[in-house]
PDB file of C-alpha atoms in Angstrom:
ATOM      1  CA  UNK J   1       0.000   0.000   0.000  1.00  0.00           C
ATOM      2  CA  UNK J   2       0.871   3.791  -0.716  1.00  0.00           C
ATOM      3  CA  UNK J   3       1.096   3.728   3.043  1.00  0.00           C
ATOM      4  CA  UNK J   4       4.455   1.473   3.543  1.00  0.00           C
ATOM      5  CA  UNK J   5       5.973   3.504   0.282  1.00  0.00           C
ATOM      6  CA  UNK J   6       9.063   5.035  -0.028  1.00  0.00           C
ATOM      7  CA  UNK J   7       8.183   8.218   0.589  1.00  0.00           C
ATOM      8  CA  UNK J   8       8.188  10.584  -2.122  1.00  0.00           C
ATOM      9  CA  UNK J   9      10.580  13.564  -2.431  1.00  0.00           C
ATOM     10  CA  UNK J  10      11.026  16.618  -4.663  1.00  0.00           C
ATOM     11  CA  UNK J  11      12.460  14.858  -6.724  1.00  0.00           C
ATOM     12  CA  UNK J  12      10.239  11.780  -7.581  1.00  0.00           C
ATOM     13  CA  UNK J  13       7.262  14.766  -8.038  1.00  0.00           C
ATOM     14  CA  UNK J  14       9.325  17.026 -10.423  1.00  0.00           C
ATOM     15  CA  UNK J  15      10.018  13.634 -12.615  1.00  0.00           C
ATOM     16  CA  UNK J  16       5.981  12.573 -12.717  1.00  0.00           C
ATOM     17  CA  UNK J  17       5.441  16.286 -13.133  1.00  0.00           C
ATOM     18  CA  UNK J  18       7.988  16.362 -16.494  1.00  0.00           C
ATOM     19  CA  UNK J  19       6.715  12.919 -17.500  1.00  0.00           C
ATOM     20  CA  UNK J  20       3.249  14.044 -17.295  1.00  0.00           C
ATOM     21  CA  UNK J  21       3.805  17.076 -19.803  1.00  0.00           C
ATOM     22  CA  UNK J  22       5.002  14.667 -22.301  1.00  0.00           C
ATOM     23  CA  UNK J  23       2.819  11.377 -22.110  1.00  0.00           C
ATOM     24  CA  UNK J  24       5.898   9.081 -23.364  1.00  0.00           C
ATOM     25  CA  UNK J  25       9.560   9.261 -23.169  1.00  0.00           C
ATOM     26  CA  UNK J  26      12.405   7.651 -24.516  1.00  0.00           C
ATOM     27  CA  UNK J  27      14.534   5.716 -21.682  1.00  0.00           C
ATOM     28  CA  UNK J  28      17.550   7.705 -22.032  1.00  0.00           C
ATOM     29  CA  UNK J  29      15.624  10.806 -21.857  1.00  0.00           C
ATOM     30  CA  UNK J  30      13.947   9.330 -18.423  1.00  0.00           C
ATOM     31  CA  UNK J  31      17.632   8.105 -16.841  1.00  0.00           C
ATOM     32  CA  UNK J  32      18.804  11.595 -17.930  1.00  0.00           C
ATOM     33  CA  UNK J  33      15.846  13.422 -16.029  1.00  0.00           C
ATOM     34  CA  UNK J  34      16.019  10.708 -13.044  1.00  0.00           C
ATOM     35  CA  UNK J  35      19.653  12.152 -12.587  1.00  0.00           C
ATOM     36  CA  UNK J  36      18.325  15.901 -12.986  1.00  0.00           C
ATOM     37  CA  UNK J  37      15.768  15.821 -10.354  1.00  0.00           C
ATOM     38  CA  UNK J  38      17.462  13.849  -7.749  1.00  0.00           C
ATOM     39  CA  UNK J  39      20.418  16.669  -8.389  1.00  0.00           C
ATOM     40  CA  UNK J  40      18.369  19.829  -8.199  1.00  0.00           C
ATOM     41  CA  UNK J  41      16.678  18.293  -5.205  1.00  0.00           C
ATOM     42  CA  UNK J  42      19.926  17.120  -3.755  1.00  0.00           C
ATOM     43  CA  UNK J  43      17.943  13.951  -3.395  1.00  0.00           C
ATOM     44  CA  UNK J  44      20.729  10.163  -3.147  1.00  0.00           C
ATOM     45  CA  UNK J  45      21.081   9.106  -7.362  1.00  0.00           C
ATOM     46  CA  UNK J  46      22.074   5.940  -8.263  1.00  0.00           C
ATOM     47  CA  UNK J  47      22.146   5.392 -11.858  1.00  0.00           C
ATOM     48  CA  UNK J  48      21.208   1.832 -11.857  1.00  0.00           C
ATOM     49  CA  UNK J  49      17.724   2.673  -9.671  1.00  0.00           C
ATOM     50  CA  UNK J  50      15.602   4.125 -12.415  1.00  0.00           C
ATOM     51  CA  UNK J  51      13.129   1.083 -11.787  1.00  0.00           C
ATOM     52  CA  UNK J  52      13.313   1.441  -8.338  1.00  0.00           C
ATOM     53  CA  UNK J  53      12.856   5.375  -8.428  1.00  0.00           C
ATOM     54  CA  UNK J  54       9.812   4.948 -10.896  1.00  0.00           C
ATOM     55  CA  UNK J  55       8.275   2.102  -8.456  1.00  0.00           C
ATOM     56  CA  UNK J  56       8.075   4.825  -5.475  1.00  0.00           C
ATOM     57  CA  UNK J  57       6.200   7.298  -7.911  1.00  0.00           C
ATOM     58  CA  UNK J  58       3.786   4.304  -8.833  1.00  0.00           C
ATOM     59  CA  UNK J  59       2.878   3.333  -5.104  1.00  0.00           C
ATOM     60  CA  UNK J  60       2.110   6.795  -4.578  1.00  0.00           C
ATOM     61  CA  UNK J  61      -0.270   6.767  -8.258  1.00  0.00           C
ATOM     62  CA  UNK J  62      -1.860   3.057  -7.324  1.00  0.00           C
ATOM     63  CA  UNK J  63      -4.664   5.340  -5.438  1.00  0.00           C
ATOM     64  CA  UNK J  64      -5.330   7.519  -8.425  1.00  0.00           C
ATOM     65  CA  UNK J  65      -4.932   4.817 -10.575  1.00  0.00           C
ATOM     66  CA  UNK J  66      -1.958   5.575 -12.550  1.00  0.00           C
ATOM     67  CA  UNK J  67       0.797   4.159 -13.457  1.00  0.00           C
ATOM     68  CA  UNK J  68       4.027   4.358 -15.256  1.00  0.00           C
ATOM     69  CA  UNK J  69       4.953   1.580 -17.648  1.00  0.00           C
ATOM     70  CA  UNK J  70       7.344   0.436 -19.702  1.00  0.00           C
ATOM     71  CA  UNK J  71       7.167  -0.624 -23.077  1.00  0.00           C
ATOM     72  CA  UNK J  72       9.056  -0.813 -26.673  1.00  0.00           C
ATOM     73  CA  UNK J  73       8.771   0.849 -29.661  1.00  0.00           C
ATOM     74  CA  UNK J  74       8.189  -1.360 -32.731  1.00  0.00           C
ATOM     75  CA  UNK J  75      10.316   0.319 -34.946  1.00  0.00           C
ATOM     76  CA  UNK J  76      13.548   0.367 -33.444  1.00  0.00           C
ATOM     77  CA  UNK J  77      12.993  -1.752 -30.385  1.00  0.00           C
ATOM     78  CA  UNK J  78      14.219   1.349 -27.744  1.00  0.00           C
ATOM     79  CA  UNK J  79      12.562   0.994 -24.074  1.00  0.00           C
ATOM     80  CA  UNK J  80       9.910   4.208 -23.410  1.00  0.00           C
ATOM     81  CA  UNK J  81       8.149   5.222 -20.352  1.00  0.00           C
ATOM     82  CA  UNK J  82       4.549   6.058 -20.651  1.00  0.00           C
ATOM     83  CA  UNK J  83       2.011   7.187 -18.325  1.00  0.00           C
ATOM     84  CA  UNK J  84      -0.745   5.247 -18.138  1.00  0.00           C
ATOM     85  CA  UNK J  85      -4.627   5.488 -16.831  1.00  0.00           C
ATOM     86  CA  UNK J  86      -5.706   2.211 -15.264  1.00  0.00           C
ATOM     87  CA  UNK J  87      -9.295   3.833 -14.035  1.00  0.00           C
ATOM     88  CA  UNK J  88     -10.818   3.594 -17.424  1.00  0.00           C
ATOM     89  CA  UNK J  89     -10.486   1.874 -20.426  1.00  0.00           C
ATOM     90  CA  UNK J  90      -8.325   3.994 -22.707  1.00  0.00           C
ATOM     91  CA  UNK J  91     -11.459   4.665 -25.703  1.00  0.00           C
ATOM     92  CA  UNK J  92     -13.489   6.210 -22.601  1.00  0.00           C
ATOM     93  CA  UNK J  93     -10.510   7.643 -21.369  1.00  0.00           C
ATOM     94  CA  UNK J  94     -10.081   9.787 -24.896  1.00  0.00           C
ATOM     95  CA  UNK J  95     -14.335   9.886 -25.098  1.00  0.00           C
ATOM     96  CA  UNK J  96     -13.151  13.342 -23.200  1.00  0.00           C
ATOM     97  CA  UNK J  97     -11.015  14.598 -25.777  1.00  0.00           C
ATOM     98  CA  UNK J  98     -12.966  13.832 -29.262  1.00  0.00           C
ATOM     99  CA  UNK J  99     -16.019  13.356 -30.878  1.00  0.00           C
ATOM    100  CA  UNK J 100     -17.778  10.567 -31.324  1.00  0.00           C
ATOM    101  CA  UNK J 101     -17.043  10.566 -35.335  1.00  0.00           C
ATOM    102  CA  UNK J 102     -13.741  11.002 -34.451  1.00  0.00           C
ATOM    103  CA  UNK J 103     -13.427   8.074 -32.163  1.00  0.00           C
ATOM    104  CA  UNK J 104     -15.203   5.967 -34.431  1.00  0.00           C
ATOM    105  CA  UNK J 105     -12.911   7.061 -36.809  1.00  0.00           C
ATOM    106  CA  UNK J 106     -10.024   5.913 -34.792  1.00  0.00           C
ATOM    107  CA  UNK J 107     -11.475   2.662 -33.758  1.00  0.00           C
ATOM    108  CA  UNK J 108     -11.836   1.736 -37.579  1.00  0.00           C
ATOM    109  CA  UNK J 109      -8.382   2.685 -38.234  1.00  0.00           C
ATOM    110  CA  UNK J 110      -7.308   0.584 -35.270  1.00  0.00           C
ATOM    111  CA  UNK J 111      -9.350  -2.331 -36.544  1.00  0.00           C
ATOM    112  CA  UNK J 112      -7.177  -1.424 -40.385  1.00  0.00           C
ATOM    113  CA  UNK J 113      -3.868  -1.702 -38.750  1.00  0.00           C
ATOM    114  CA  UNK J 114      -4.874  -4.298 -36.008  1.00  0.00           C
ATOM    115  CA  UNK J 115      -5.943  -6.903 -39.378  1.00  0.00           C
ATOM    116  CA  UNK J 116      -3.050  -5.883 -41.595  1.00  0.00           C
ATOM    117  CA  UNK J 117      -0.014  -7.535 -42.529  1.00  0.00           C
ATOM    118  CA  UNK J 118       2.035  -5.594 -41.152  1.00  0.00           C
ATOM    119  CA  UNK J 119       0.524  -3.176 -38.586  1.00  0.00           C
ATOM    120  CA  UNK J 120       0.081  -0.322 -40.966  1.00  0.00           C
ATOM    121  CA  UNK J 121      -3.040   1.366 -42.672  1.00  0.00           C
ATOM    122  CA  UNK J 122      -3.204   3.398 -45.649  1.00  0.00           C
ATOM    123  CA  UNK J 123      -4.144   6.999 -45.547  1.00  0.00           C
ATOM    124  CA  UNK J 124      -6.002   6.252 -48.662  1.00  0.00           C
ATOM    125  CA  UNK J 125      -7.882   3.073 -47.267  1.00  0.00           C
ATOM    126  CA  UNK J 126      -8.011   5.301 -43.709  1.00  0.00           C
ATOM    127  CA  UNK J 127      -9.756   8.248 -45.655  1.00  0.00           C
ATOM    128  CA  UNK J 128     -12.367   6.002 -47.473  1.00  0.00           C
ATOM    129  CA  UNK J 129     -13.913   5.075 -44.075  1.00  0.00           C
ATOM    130  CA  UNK J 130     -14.932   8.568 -43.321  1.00  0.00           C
ATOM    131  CA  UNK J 131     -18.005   8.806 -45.018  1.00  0.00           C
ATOM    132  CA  UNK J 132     -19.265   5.376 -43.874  1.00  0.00           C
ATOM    133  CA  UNK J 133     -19.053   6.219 -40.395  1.00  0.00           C
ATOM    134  CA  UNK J 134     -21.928   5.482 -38.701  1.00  0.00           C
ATOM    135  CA  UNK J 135     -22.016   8.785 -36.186  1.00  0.00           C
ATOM    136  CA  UNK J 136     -21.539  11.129 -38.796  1.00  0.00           C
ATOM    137  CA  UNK J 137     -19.877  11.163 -41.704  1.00  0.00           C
ATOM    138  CA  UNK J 138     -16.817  13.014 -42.443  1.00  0.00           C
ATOM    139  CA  UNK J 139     -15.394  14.664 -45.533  1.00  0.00           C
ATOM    140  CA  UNK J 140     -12.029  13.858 -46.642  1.00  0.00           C
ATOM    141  CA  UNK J 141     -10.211  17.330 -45.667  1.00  0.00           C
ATOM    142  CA  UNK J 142     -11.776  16.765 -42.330  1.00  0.00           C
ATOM    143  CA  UNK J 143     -10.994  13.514 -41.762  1.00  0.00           C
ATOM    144  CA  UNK J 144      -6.837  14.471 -42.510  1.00  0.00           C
ATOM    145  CA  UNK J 145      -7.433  17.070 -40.244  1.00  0.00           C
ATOM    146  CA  UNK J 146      -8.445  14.769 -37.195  1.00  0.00           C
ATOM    147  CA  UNK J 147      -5.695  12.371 -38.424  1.00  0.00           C
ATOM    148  CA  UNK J 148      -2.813  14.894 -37.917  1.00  0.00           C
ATOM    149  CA  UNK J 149      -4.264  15.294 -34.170  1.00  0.00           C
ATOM    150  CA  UNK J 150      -3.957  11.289 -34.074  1.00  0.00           C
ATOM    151  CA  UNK J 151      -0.412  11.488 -34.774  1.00  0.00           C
ATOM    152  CA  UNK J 152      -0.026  14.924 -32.683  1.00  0.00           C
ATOM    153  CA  UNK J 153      -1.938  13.370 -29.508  1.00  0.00           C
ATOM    154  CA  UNK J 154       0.733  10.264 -29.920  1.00  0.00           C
ATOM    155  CA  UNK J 155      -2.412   7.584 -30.749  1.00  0.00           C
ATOM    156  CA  UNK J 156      -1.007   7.317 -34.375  1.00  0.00           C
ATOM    157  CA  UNK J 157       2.328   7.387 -35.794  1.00  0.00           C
ATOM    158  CA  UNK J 158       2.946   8.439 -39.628  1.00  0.00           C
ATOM    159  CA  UNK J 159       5.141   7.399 -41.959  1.00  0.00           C
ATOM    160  CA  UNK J 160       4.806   7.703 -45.885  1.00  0.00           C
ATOM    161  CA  UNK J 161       1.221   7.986 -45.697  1.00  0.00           C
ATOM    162  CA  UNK J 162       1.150   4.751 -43.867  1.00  0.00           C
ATOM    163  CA  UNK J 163      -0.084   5.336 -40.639  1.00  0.00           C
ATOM    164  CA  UNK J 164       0.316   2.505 -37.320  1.00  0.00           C
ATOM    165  CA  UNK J 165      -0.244   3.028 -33.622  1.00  0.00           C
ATOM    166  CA  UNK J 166       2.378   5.283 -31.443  1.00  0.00           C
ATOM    167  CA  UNK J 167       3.967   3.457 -28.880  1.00  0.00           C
ATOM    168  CA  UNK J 168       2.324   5.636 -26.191  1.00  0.00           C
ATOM    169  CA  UNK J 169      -0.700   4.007 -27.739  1.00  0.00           C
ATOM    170  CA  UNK J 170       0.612   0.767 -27.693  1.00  0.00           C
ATOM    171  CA  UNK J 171       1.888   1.045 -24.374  1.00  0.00           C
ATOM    172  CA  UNK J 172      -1.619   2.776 -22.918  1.00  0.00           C
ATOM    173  CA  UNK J 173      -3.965   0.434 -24.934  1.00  0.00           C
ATOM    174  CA  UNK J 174      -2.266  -2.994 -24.729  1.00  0.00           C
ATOM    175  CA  UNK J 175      -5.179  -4.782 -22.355  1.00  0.00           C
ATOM    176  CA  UNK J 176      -7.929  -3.163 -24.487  1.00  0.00           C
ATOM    177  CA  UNK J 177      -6.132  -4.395 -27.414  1.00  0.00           C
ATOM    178  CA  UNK J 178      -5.564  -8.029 -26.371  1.00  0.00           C
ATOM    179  CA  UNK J 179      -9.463  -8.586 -25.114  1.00  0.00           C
ATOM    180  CA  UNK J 180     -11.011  -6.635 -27.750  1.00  0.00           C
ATOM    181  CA  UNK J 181      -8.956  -8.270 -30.840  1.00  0.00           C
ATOM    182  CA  UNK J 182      -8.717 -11.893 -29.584  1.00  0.00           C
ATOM    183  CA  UNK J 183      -8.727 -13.777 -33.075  1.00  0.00           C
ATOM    184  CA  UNK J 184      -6.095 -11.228 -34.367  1.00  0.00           C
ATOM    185  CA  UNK J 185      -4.197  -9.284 -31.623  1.00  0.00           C
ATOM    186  CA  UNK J 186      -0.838 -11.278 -31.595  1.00  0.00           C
ATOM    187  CA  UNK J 187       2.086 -11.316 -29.046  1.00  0.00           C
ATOM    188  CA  UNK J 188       5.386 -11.151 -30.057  1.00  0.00           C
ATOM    189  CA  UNK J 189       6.788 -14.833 -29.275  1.00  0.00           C
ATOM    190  CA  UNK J 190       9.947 -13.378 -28.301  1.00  0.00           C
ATOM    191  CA  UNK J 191       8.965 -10.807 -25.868  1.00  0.00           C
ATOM    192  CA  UNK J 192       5.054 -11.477 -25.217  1.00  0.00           C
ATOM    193  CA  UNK J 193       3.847  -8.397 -24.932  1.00  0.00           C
ATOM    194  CA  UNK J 194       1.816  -7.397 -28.092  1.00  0.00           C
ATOM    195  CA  UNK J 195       3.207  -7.070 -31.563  1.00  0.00           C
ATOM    196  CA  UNK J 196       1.186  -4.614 -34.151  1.00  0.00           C
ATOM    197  CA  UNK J 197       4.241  -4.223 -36.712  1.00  0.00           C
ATOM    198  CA  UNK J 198       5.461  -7.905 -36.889  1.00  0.00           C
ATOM    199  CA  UNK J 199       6.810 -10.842 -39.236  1.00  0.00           C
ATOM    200  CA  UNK J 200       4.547 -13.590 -39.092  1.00  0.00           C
ATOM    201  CA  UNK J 201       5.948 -17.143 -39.500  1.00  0.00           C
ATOM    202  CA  UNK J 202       4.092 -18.626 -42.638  1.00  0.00           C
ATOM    203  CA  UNK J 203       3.891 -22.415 -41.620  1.00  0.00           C
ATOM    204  CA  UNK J 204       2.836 -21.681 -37.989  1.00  0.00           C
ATOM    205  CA  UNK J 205       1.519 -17.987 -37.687  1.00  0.00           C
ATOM    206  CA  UNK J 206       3.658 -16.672 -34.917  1.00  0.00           C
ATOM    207  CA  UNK J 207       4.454 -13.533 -34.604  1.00  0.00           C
ATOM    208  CA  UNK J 208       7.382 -11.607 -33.965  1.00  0.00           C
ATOM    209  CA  UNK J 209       8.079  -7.743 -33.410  1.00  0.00           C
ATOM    210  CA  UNK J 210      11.004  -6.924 -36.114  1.00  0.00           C
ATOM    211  CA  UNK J 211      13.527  -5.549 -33.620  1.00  0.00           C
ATOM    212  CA  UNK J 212      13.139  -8.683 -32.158  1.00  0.00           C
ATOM    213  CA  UNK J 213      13.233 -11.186 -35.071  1.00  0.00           C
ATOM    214  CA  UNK J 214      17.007  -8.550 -36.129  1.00  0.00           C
ATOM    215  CA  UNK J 215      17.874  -9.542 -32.249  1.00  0.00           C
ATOM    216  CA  UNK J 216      16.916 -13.248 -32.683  1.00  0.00           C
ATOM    217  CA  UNK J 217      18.548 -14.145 -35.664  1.00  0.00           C
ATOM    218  CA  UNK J 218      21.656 -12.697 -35.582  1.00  0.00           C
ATOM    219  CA  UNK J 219      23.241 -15.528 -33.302  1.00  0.00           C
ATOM    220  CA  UNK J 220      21.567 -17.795 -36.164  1.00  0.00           C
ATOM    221  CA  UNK J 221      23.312 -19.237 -39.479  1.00  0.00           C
ATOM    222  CA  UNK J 222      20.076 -19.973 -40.359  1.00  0.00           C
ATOM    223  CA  UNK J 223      16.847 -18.104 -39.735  1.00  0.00           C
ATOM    224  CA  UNK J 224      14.222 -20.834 -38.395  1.00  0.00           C
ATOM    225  CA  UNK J 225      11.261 -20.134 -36.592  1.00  0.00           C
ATOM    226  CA  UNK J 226      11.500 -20.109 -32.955  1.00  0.00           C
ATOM    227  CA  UNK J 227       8.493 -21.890 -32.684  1.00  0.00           C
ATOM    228  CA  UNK J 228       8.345 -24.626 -35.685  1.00  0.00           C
ATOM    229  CA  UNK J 229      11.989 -24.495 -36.569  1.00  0.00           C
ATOM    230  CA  UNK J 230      11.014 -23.763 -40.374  1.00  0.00           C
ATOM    231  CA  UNK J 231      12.849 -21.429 -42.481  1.00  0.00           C
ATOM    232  CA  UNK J 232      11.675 -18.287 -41.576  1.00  0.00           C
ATOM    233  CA  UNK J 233      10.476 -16.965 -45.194  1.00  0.00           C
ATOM    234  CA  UNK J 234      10.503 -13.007 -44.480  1.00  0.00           C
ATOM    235  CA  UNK J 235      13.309 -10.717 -45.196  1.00  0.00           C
ATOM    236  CA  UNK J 236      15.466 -10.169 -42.276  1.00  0.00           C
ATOM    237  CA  UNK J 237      14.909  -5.888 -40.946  1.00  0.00           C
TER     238      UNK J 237
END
């Protein structure tokens, strides 16, 4: 309980305080700020006790139903801290900060990148769903509009007109993702926690996020799946 917690100092608040101003950061970015605020508070650093320094924050957010997690970001496997709201689940949780043609329009493109290949939807294929939503249709220009506040909220991530969920997103939404998608939400085999942008194994249909198949093969001769020990068809990242 929040009651036998570390207490928390000066510096613990300042670090929720910066970490709340940005949703997500990178975990360099966190070590560096876990060394700033323990200096300007002249609070004891050790710079192996990140984990430990981040669990005192969450005893004192398990109340208020918070939490800071940490996750991975699909593209180029690098560890990120996110705050996280355990109170609702996360579509109610941004109910408060769009409309409800706008959150339909999300949870379509969710359901788009959730069923792809690879964890990416088209703007093009993204675009045509906005006048078939069911709330209220959207024009085109409109719907680009919300989708730039996707990407500028951290929900989405862009890339080439191919759009795929932000690691905040990922990070925030994983539970909701995992019993909402059951038949195609996949975790990575490797690590287990969910894989959007993956390589699928084509004889046995694991999954595998790609920093983690370009960690997991490069001890290998070979590439073989982990799982059925076939050759492992897709092109090495």
């Amino acid at each position: 309980s929040a009651a036998m917690a570390a207490p928390m100092t000066d510096a613990h608040r300042r670090f929720l305080q910066v970490l709340m101003s940005h949703g997500i950061m990178e975990a360099a970015e966190a070590r560096r700020l876990h060394r700033r605020c323990c200096e300007i508070h002249k609070v004891y650093y050790a710079h192996d006790k990140l984990d430990e320094f981040i669990s005192t924050v969450n005893s004192h957010l398990q109340p208020l139903f918070m939490q800071i997690r940490k996750g991975m970001s699909e593209g180029d496997g690098r560890a990120h801290y996110a705050l996280v709201n355990l109170a609702e689940t996360e579509i109610t949780k941004m109910a408060s900060d769009y409309t409800e043609n706008e959150l339909e329009l999300f949870r379509k493109t969710m359901d788009l990148i959730i069923s792809s290949e690879n964890g990416f939807a088209s703007s093009t294929d993204i675009l045509n769903l906005a006048d078939q939503l069911k709330t209220k249709k959207m024009k085109k220009k409109e719907a680009e509009q919300v989708l730039k506040v996707f990407v500028e909220d951290k929900w989405l991530s862009e890339r080439n007109g191919e759009y795929t969920l932000h690691t905040r997103c990922i990070i925030e939404m994983e539970q909701y993702i995992l019993s909402n998608y059951q038949d195609m939400a996949r975790k990575c085999n490797i690590c287990h926690s969910l894989a959007i942008q993956s390589q699928v194994c084509e004889s046995c249909g694991i999954g595998m996020h790609l920093p983690c198949v370009r960690k997991y093969f490069r001890a290998q001769t070979e590439p073989r799946c982990p799982q059925c020990n076939d050759f492992w068809s897709c092109d090495i990242p």
